[in-house]
Amino acid sequence: MTTTDPTLSQTDPAEAPPTSGAGTGTRGTRVIGVATIVAMGWLVAFGLGFSPEDRDQRERVRLLYVHVPTIWIAYLAFIVTAVASAVYFFGKKSLGWDRLAGASAEIGTAFVAVTLVIGAMWGRLTWGVFWQWDARLTTTALLFVTYVGYLAVRRLGGTHEQRARRSAVIGMLAVLEIPLVHWSVRLWRSLHQEATVLGTDGDVSMDGLMLFSLLVGVIAFTLLYVWLVMHRTRVMAMEDLLDDRGLDDALAARRAEAGPGEVAREGSGAL
Amino acid sequence: MSALRIARFVAAKDLRIEWNSRVFVNQVLPFAGVTMVIFAFALDADSVLQRVAPGLVWLATMFSMLVLVQRAFAVETADGALDALRVAGVDPRAIYLGKAAALGVQLVVLEVVLLFAAVVLYGQTIPAGGWVLLVTTLISATCGLAAVGTLYGGLAAGFTGRETLLPLLTFPAVAPVLIGATRAVEAALGTAGAVVSDGWPWVGLLAVFAVAFGVGGALAFGPLIDE
Amino acid sequence: MSVVELDDAVAVLGQFPALAGATLRVEEGEIVLLRGPNGAGKTTLLRLCAGLVPLVRGTGAVLGLDLATHRESIRRTVGLLGHQNGLYLDLTVAENVRFWGSTVGASDGEMQSAMQRLDVAGRLAGVSVSKLSAGQKRRTALACLIARRAQLWLLDEPHAGLDASARDELDETLRQAAASGATMLVASHELERAGSLATRTVDVVGGRVHAVIDDVDPRDPGSGNPPAAGVAT
């Protein structure tokens, strides 16, 4: 669906994605979508079925097949955000990179939330408490809040270019913040050894089938991430397009303010 | 006109505004003091207060810093001065460094007052060997706080909802400072069996943080305050 | 090279197209009066030329610098006096002028003479800006502006809030600046005063610019333009 309307934004035409219908699906997303479903099916089969229970954790270990992939993918998502932010800021200012950064951050934040929730469930079953201030959980919580802040900055309004520049700077600053947070929290927690009986990590020595299940989990969630990012960036492109159309309408209304008689004088506009 | 010279003018201007208006002395310091008092109401036991006193000092600093940053940028937006600075073509890095320096000076004064309050209200003592660590911690933590506060304060300045956006962005970013500064002050005061030598690694962290955000902030400030 | 060249320029305030396709060309030494109703886009036009707001559509250049890519460079060459005065309310007049002057490297003598020209030296110099009247604040802002020696002056209703004698002084200041080669864009409702100063008048209506024929009487908006067909006069 392309358009020949000449009044559309000249700086970065937010073209409608090449979809075949009213939604944001294309052949690419359908392929990935099917692959995701298949992979998720495998994950359910192996995670819930084929893989054995853990010696110490018994059935609870199955939560980790979701919990661990989600945090890895979240980190991947945030790296994508940082890279896309840098490409936008230092490169050609193409808004597609900004949309990628934003979509990836949204999905990454959602994945971190899932990680925290599942981690809390695991913790409740294992330690009897939903939360512990160990290094990993604390940094994950701070990671979550940091990107909630990034998403809040994206919503501050203004033109698309303004949003993109602001978000790109904040996105790149997050790359500065996260390592510092990691370092300080690790140092903090290593000095205060409050290890519980089972250790504060969720790590168990995994072997064979369990590792394979984990790998399936990583693949399944990566595919899910890609599928979500593709759709989300396209929806964002359409939202931007809608904004531009809104601007066209607003421009037309504004020009009409002047009244029909003014049009006749346009020819003498510039001296 | 070098950026550093302009930064000095900007810092001097900010401090003179504070001197003339006395908001810092009349409002921010009392606010910080009241915070220290109500901590005692919430944390009932004396032993608890003694144990967490360093943390409370830095918490009160963080909350007061929000007020200071809001104020620092309110003076800029009240009559369109920030716009005028932009039109004047003043190097944004100079604006950033100047405002961060002025904020830092106010923060140091605030922290000294809060430490004094902790000595009085929470029964803290400062052992002779802890002074050097204490002063170094104060300075390095303040540099980091001022760097982050000025940066996000500039971003939040023009927008509605800035009062909530500022802490949302600032607090996760300064978490390392809160952790490091509290541990270092605990080491300096000998809280809970800590010794002075425990504190120096934290000062290293604070210094790295200050440099990282000082540089990052100076570079990021220009794009963030621009329309 | 024109001082200002705008071609179908669009600038937005939030989602609102304050400037909806403005076309304007200003040559060096011209003093252009922008007249039009409130909300017509005069302020946004001036801020656009100052490089403060981004150009969303169309093209534009100020002093040869592209508005799309060189906004920072443009700012240094222009002086904008907007609705707000750009002053620090908690500083005195002298402290304000000293600060603004020092950001551009003006000497003490230059700053002092700027203050004297606008009659804010002497007793007023030590008064906090927050205690000044609107007119006194405006004069302080002008003193700060003069110290900057801009090539393009952008004035947004400069006479607002000034009493008669202050307005006369302002006119004199502007005349002197114009005589020394400054180009000016003045948005004003003071059609008589600004009109006598202006070399050209344009109407800003609905975010667009309409030229007014040169030898028209600026006090009579309808003169010089034949009524378009279908519009009742």
XYZ file of C-alpha atoms in Angstrom, chain A residues 109 141-156 170 177, chain B residues 63 65-66 70 148 152-153 155-156 161-175:
43
model
C 11.065 -4.851 29.238
C 15.074 -5.253 39.023
C 17.193 -2.176 38.311
C 17.400 -3.168 34.664
C 13.622 -3.262 34.560
C 13.221 0.178 36.108
C 15.883 1.676 33.864
C 14.045 0.634 30.739
C 10.682 1.669 32.102
C 12.328 5.083 32.273
C 13.472 4.737 28.658
C 9.919 3.928 27.595
C 8.620 6.937 29.538
C 11.046 9.182 27.645
C 9.764 7.778 24.352
C 6.301 8.997 25.302
C 7.282 12.609 25.902
C 18.764 7.781 26.661
C 24.364 2.680 33.429
C 15.421 13.126 47.969
C 18.681 16.394 45.254
C 15.413 16.032 43.364
C 13.992 20.911 39.869
C 23.326 12.492 36.681
C 18.166 14.242 33.583
C 17.046 17.531 35.056
C 15.768 16.524 29.904
C 12.795 16.728 32.230
C 5.169 15.282 34.524
C 8.771 16.315 35.072
C 8.371 15.849 38.828
C 7.860 12.130 38.372
C 10.024 11.642 35.315
C 13.078 12.992 37.111
C 13.187 10.410 39.942
C 12.196 7.621 37.539
C 15.256 8.312 35.425
C 17.628 9.415 38.171
C 17.203 6.812 40.881
C 18.107 3.692 38.904
C 21.026 5.567 37.410
C 22.438 6.648 40.793
C 21.882 3.286 42.485
